[in-house]
Phi, psi and omega in degrees: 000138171231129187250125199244115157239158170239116180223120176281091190279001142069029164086330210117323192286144150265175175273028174269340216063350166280133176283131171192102176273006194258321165259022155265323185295348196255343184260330198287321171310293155348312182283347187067015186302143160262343199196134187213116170287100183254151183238133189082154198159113183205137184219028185262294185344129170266355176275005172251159183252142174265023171282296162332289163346291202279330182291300184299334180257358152279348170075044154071042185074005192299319180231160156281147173236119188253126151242183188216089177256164205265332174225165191199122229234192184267302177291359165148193201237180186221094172200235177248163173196142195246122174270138195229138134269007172246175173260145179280123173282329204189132162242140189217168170215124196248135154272077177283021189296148142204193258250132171075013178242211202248138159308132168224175180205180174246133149225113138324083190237093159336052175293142172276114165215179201284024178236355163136176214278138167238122185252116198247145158258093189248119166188194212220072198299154180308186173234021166217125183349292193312309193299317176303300185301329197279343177271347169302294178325300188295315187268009164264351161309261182330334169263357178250353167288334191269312169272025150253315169282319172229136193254036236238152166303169170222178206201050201285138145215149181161186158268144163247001167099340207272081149316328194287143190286333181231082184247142170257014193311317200249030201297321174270352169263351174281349191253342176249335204183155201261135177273149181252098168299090189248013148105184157280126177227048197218106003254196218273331169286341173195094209292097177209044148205110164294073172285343208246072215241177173214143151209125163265195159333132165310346212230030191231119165279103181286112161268308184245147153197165177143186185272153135253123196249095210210169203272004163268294217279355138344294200267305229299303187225204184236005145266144142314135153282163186245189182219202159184114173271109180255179146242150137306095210273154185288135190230160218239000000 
């Protein structure tokens, strides 16, 4: 079994106002997480170091962090970044900015774990319906160019941003991976907006799946994480 979360950690900040990445990296640990799509993810504050940063949300090495940042400041980035308990085979990066909006990007990360190479997706959509719809376009491109070519289980998480309650924005990603329904997780004291989704594979055995909500993941940011727990078909 590998329990894969995806969480938009909000810079760090809770809804408390305190910056604090050392109870998040600790709660994820806590948590049994193998692998975590993290979103918002800034090491840019020049009164923090950002090595320090990278430490506390790795919990002091439980995981390795591969980032993908969307913007990179003289003091530290800002974006998405993925934490492992596997060794990383690969990595990419898609560029979805587009003209006058908040950078955004798709990252791609490959892992060796133990039943053979998983392939994770992570990102992090814009926040208005145009914008959204044309990143939608690019990242069902890009995944149906990648599982033709390279064929591996996946793993789509993130924030998408996607408020509207009966939106069909994901009508082409439906067609490629199976989505996994994990409720509202926006905002984190009281949840009515589903921003926060996963979908796999064909060949991905689900067990578990959903938000997690307690009285840390209240605080800790202003999204809920969601979590899935899989198998992994045996590859040859």
């Amino acid at each position: 079994m590998c329990r894969i979360v995806s969480y938009n950690i909000h810079g760090g900040i809770g809804t408390d106002k305190q910056h604090d990445y050392k109870r998040i990296g600790q709660y994820l640990t806590q948590l049994g997480a193998d692998i975590v799509l993290l979103q918002e993810m800034d090491t840019r504050p020049s009164d923090r170091d950002a090595a320090q940063d990278i430490n506390d949300i790795c919990a002091n090495n439980a995981f390795s962090l591969t980032a993908s940042p969307a913007l990179t400041e003289p003091d530290g980035w800002y974006g998405n970044a993925v934490l492992s308990r596997f060794d990383v085979l690969s990595t990419e990066t898609l560029d979805v900015s587009q003209d006058g909006r908040q950078p955004r990007n798709v990252q791609l990360v490959e892992l060796q774990t133990e039943k053979g190479p998983l392939t994770v997706v992570n990102t992090h959509k814009g926040l208005k319906t145009k914008e959204r719809k044309s990143q939608f376009s690019l990242l069902h491109t890009y995944l149906e160019k990648r599982l033709e070519s390279h064929p591996t289980p996946m793993v789509l998480a993130g924030d998408f941003n996607e408020w509207q309650f009966f939106s069909k924005a994901f009508t082409s990603l439906n067609s490629l991976l199976h989505q996994q329904k994990m409720g509202a997780t926006f905002p984190s004291s009281f949840p009515v907006f589903s921003l926060d989704r996963v979908w796999v594979s064909s060949d991905i055995r689900v067990q578990k799946y959903g938000k997690v909500k307690d009285k840390k993941t209240a605080v800790m940011s202003d999204h809920l994480p969601v979590l899935i727990d899989i198998e992994l078909p045996e590859q040859g």
